PDB file of C-alpha atoms in Angstrom:
ATOM      1  CA  MET D 769      63.693 -43.225  97.736  1.00  0.00           C
ATOM      2  CA  MET D 770      64.366 -46.842  97.171  1.00  0.00           C
ATOM      3  CA  ALA D 771      63.559 -49.007 100.281  1.00  0.00           C
ATOM      4  CA  ASP D 772      67.003 -50.711 100.272  1.00  0.00           C
ATOM      5  CA  GLU D 773      68.440 -47.098 100.767  1.00  0.00           C
ATOM      6  CA  ILE D 774      66.178 -46.585 103.852  1.00  0.00           C
ATOM      7  CA  VAL D 775      67.339 -50.118 105.348  1.00  0.00           C
ATOM      8  CA  THR D 776      70.993 -49.300 104.475  1.00  0.00           C
ATOM      9  CA  ALA D 777      70.823 -45.877 106.111  1.00  0.00           C
ATOM     10  CA  ALA D 778      69.309 -47.339 109.278  1.00  0.00           C
ATOM     11  CA  ARG D 779      71.825 -50.169 109.398  1.00  0.00           C
ATOM     12  CA  ARG D 780      74.499 -47.382 109.675  1.00  0.00           C
ATOM     13  CA  TRP D 781      72.956 -46.570 113.153  1.00  0.00           C
ATOM     14  CA  LEU D 782      73.269 -50.141 114.523  1.00  0.00           C
ATOM     15  CA  GLY D 783      75.240 -50.205 117.795  1.00  0.00           C
ATOM     16  CA  THR D 784      74.382 -46.569 118.690  1.00  0.00           C
ATOM     17  CA  PRO D 785      73.823 -46.047 122.406  1.00  0.00           C
ATOM     18  CA  PHE D 786      70.285 -45.478 123.241  1.00  0.00           C
ATOM     19  CA  HIS D 787      70.009 -41.875 124.438  1.00  0.00           C
ATOM     20  CA  HIS D 788      66.566 -40.185 125.246  1.00  0.00           C
ATOM     21  CA  GLN D 789      65.909 -37.413 122.639  1.00  0.00           C
ATOM     22  CA  GLY D 790      69.414 -38.431 121.136  1.00  0.00           C
ATOM     23  CA  ARG D 791      69.776 -37.516 117.403  1.00  0.00           C
ATOM     24  CA  VAL D 792      73.474 -38.390 116.851  1.00  0.00           C
ATOM     25  CA  ARG D 793      74.609 -41.529 115.131  1.00  0.00           C
ATOM     26  CA  GLY D 794      77.278 -43.405 117.072  1.00  0.00           C
ATOM     27  CA  VAL D 795      76.693 -40.948 120.065  1.00  0.00           C
ATOM     28  CA  GLY D 796      73.116 -41.353 121.181  1.00  0.00           C
ATOM     29  CA  VAL D 797      69.382 -41.763 119.687  1.00  0.00           C
ATOM     30  CA  ASP D 798      66.019 -42.874 120.697  1.00  0.00           C
ATOM     31  CA  CYS D 799      63.387 -44.459 118.411  1.00  0.00           C
ATOM     32  CA  ALA D 800      62.156 -41.240 116.891  1.00  0.00           C
ATOM     33  CA  GLY D 801      65.552 -39.948 116.479  1.00  0.00           C
ATOM     34  CA  LEU D 802      66.557 -42.965 114.396  1.00  0.00           C
ATOM     35  CA  VAL D 803      63.709 -42.385 112.060  1.00  0.00           C
ATOM     36  CA  ILE D 804      64.561 -38.742 111.985  1.00  0.00           C
ATOM     37  CA  GLY D 805      68.196 -39.494 111.470  1.00  0.00           C
ATOM     38  CA  VAL D 806      67.529 -41.824 108.587  1.00  0.00           C
ATOM     39  CA  ALA D 807      65.301 -39.116 107.000  1.00  0.00           C
ATOM     40  CA  ARG D 808      68.198 -36.377 107.291  1.00  0.00           C
ATOM     41  CA  GLU D 809      70.819 -38.810 105.967  1.00  0.00           C
ATOM     42  CA  LEU D 810      68.598 -39.466 102.919  1.00  0.00           C
ATOM     43  CA  ASP D 811      67.948 -35.591 102.538  1.00  0.00           C
ATOM     44  CA  LEU D 812      64.342 -35.734 103.405  1.00  0.00           C
ATOM     45  CA  MET D 813      63.032 -32.644 104.829  1.00  0.00           C
ATOM     46  CA  CYS D 814      62.756 -33.246 108.359  1.00  0.00           C
ATOM     47  CA  ILE D 815      61.084 -31.333 111.391  1.00  0.00           C
ATOM     48  CA  ASP D 816      62.030 -32.560 114.741  1.00  0.00           C
ATOM     49  CA  VAL D 817      60.059 -32.450 117.783  1.00  0.00           C
ATOM     50  CA  THR D 818      61.729 -32.589 120.999  1.00  0.00           C
ATOM     51  CA  GLY D 819      60.856 -31.905 124.714  1.00  0.00           C
ATOM     52  CA  TYR D 820      59.034 -35.063 125.195  1.00  0.00           C
ATOM     53  CA  GLY D 821      59.155 -37.352 128.307  1.00  0.00           C
ATOM     54  CA  HIS D 822      60.617 -40.872 128.580  1.00  0.00           C
ATOM     55  CA  ARG D 823      57.199 -42.015 128.105  1.00  0.00           C
ATOM     56  CA  PRO D 824      55.921 -39.934 125.175  1.00  0.00           C
ATOM     57  CA  ASP D 825      52.429 -38.779 124.790  1.00  0.00           C
ATOM     58  CA  ASP D 826      51.309 -41.778 122.641  1.00  0.00           C
ATOM     59  CA  THR D 827      48.350 -39.717 121.346  1.00  0.00           C
ATOM     60  CA  GLU D 828      50.365 -37.046 120.157  1.00  0.00           C
ATOM     61  CA  MET D 829      53.003 -39.145 118.670  1.00  0.00           C
ATOM     62  CA  GLU D 830      50.345 -41.255 116.697  1.00  0.00           C
ATOM     63  CA  ARG D 831      48.619 -38.284 115.496  1.00  0.00           C
ATOM     64  CA  LEU D 832      51.793 -36.748 114.178  1.00  0.00           C
ATOM     65  CA  VAL D 833      53.119 -40.005 112.394  1.00  0.00           C
ATOM     66  CA  ARG D 834      49.601 -40.568 110.929  1.00  0.00           C
ATOM     67  CA  ALA D 835      49.450 -36.876 109.615  1.00  0.00           C
ATOM     68  CA  HIS D 836      52.857 -36.890 108.167  1.00  0.00           C
ATOM     69  CA  LEU D 837      53.797 -40.288 107.050  1.00  0.00           C
ATOM     70  CA  THR D 838      51.783 -42.193 104.280  1.00  0.00           C
ATOM     71  CA  GLU D 839      49.851 -45.050 106.208  1.00  0.00           C
ATOM     72  CA  ILE D 840      49.749 -48.401 104.725  1.00  0.00           C
ATOM     73  CA  PRO D 841      47.898 -51.595 105.570  1.00  0.00           C
ATOM     74  CA  LEU D 842      49.998 -53.714 108.109  1.00  0.00           C
ATOM     75  CA  ALA D 843      50.053 -56.672 105.493  1.00  0.00           C
ATOM     76  CA  GLU D 844      51.844 -54.342 102.946  1.00  0.00           C
ATOM     77  CA  ALA D 845      54.442 -53.376 105.319  1.00  0.00           C
ATOM     78  CA  GLY D 846      57.984 -54.037 103.728  1.00  0.00           C
ATOM     79  CA  LEU D 847      61.552 -52.826 103.522  1.00  0.00           C
ATOM     80  CA  GLY D 848      62.085 -49.263 104.722  1.00  0.00           C
ATOM     81  CA  ASP D 849      58.623 -48.797 106.073  1.00  0.00           C
ATOM     82  CA  VAL D 850      58.042 -47.359 109.663  1.00  0.00           C
ATOM     83  CA  LEU D 851      56.384 -49.384 112.246  1.00  0.00           C
ATOM     84  CA  LEU D 852      54.396 -47.865 115.081  1.00  0.00           C
ATOM     85  CA  LEU D 853      54.536 -50.337 118.205  1.00  0.00           C
ATOM     86  CA  LEU D 854      53.080 -50.651 121.396  1.00  0.00           C
ATOM     87  CA  ILE D 855      55.191 -50.382 124.366  1.00  0.00           C
ATOM     88  CA  ASP D 856      53.320 -51.123 127.756  1.00  0.00           C
ATOM     89  CA  GLY D 857      50.123 -51.256 125.820  1.00  0.00           C
ATOM     90  CA  ARG D 858      50.408 -47.745 124.282  1.00  0.00           C
ATOM     91  CA  PRO D 859      51.664 -46.739 120.741  1.00  0.00           C
ATOM     92  CA  GLN D 860      54.725 -45.065 121.609  1.00  0.00           C
ATOM     93  CA  HIS D 861      57.653 -46.768 119.733  1.00  0.00           C
ATOM     94  CA  LEU D 862      58.980 -46.619 116.375  1.00  0.00           C
ATOM     95  CA  ALA D 863      61.062 -49.011 114.226  1.00  0.00           C
ATOM     96  CA  ILE D 864      62.061 -49.381 110.634  1.00  0.00           C
ATOM     97  CA  ARG D 865      61.102 -52.751 108.737  1.00  0.00           C
ATOM     98  CA  THR D 866      64.191 -54.717 107.210  1.00  0.00           C
ATOM     99  CA  ASP D 867      64.576 -58.030 105.405  1.00  0.00           C
ATOM    100  CA  ILE D 868      65.601 -59.624 108.829  1.00  0.00           C
ATOM    101  CA  GLY D 869      62.875 -57.964 110.727  1.00  0.00           C
ATOM    102  CA  MET D 870      63.281 -54.420 112.199  1.00  0.00           C
ATOM    103  CA  ILE D 871      65.702 -51.822 113.472  1.00  0.00           C
ATOM    104  CA  HIS D 872      65.107 -49.635 116.453  1.00  0.00           C
ATOM    105  CA  ALA D 873      66.541 -47.807 119.258  1.00  0.00           C
ATOM    106  CA  TYR D 874      65.591 -50.096 122.161  1.00  0.00           C
ATOM    107  CA  ALA D 875      66.053 -48.739 125.549  1.00  0.00           C
ATOM    108  CA  PRO D 876      66.224 -52.181 127.324  1.00  0.00           C
ATOM    109  CA  ALA D 877      69.025 -53.156 124.939  1.00  0.00           C
ATOM    110  CA  ARG D 878      70.581 -49.679 125.544  1.00  0.00           C
ATOM    111  CA  LYS D 879      71.336 -49.417 121.760  1.00  0.00           C
ATOM    112  CA  VAL D 880      70.049 -49.419 118.100  1.00  0.00           C
ATOM    113  CA  VAL D 881      69.467 -53.168 117.376  1.00  0.00           C
ATOM    114  CA  GLU D 882      68.140 -55.123 114.454  1.00  0.00           C
ATOM    115  CA  HIS D 883      66.414 -58.493 115.043  1.00  0.00           C
ATOM    116  CA  ARG D 884      63.530 -60.723 113.672  1.00  0.00           C
ATOM    117  CA  ILE D 885      59.907 -59.832 114.327  1.00  0.00           C
ATOM    118  CA  ASP D 886      58.881 -63.010 116.468  1.00  0.00           C
ATOM    119  CA  ASP D 887      55.091 -63.287 117.587  1.00  0.00           C
ATOM    120  CA  SER D 888      55.690 -61.207 120.596  1.00  0.00           C
ATOM    121  CA  TRP D 889      56.934 -58.279 118.556  1.00  0.00           C
ATOM    122  CA  ALA D 890      54.504 -58.862 115.688  1.00  0.00           C
ATOM    123  CA  SER D 891      51.643 -58.458 118.337  1.00  0.00           C
ATOM    124  CA  ARG D 892      52.850 -54.893 119.214  1.00  0.00           C
ATOM    125  CA  ILE D 893      52.793 -53.585 115.624  1.00  0.00           C
ATOM    126  CA  VAL D 894      49.689 -51.354 115.438  1.00  0.00           C
ATOM    127  CA  ALA D 895      50.227 -49.431 112.155  1.00  0.00           C
ATOM    128  CA  ALA D 896      52.751 -49.132 109.284  1.00  0.00           C
ATOM    129  CA  PHE D 897      53.844 -46.164 107.334  1.00  0.00           C
ATOM    130  CA  ARG D 898      55.775 -45.125 104.346  1.00  0.00           C
ATOM    131  CA  PHE D 899      58.103 -41.982 103.961  1.00  0.00           C
ATOM    132  CA  PRO D 900      56.064 -39.866 101.402  1.00  0.00           C
ATOM    133  CA  ILE D 901      57.812 -39.854  98.036  1.00  0.00           C
ATOM    134  CA  THR D 902      57.342 -36.598  96.292  1.00  0.00           C
ATOM    135  CA  ASP D 903      59.566 -33.837  94.934  1.00  0.00           C
ATOM    136  CA  HIS D 904      59.436 -32.250  98.380  1.00  0.00           C
ATOM    137  CA  ARG D 905      59.573 -35.166 100.737  1.00  0.00           C
ATOM    138  CA  SER D 906      59.004 -34.495 104.452  1.00  0.00           C
ATOM    139  CA  LEU D 907      59.116 -36.318 107.678  1.00  0.00           C
ATOM    140  CA  ILE D 908      57.591 -34.800 110.834  1.00  0.00           C
ATOM    141  CA  THR D 909      57.715 -36.921 113.821  1.00  0.00           C
ATOM    142  CA  GLY D 910      56.477 -35.794 117.091  1.00  0.00           C
ATOM    143  CA  HIS D 911      56.859 -37.365 120.398  1.00  0.00           C
TER     144      HIS D 911
END
């Protein structure tokens, strides 16, 4: 999977309204749903976990992301990589890295947005991951 394909797929979600546990482009999506939706569009095997609260269990989310995506050093995060970010001091938000900055379903904006990563956003990034690239690629996210 080429990184630019991931970014292109993520950009198709721009403007999709924020909807907790949403999974439908153009209708509604949350941060995990965006990553899952991109994985599905690119024919990655995808296992979806739902039933989480508006403030997901960050321990579970982080554990599952670390278990099922390939962690990379933050300094190596590039196009198409998945970023784990702090919200209210807890690792409970996902975004996809782009050449501009990042794409994510952001509740305060009420939609999927793309923007640069300023100092404030950069300070929230706690880990970076790549989609596994194998013959049987898989993405399991778990909020």
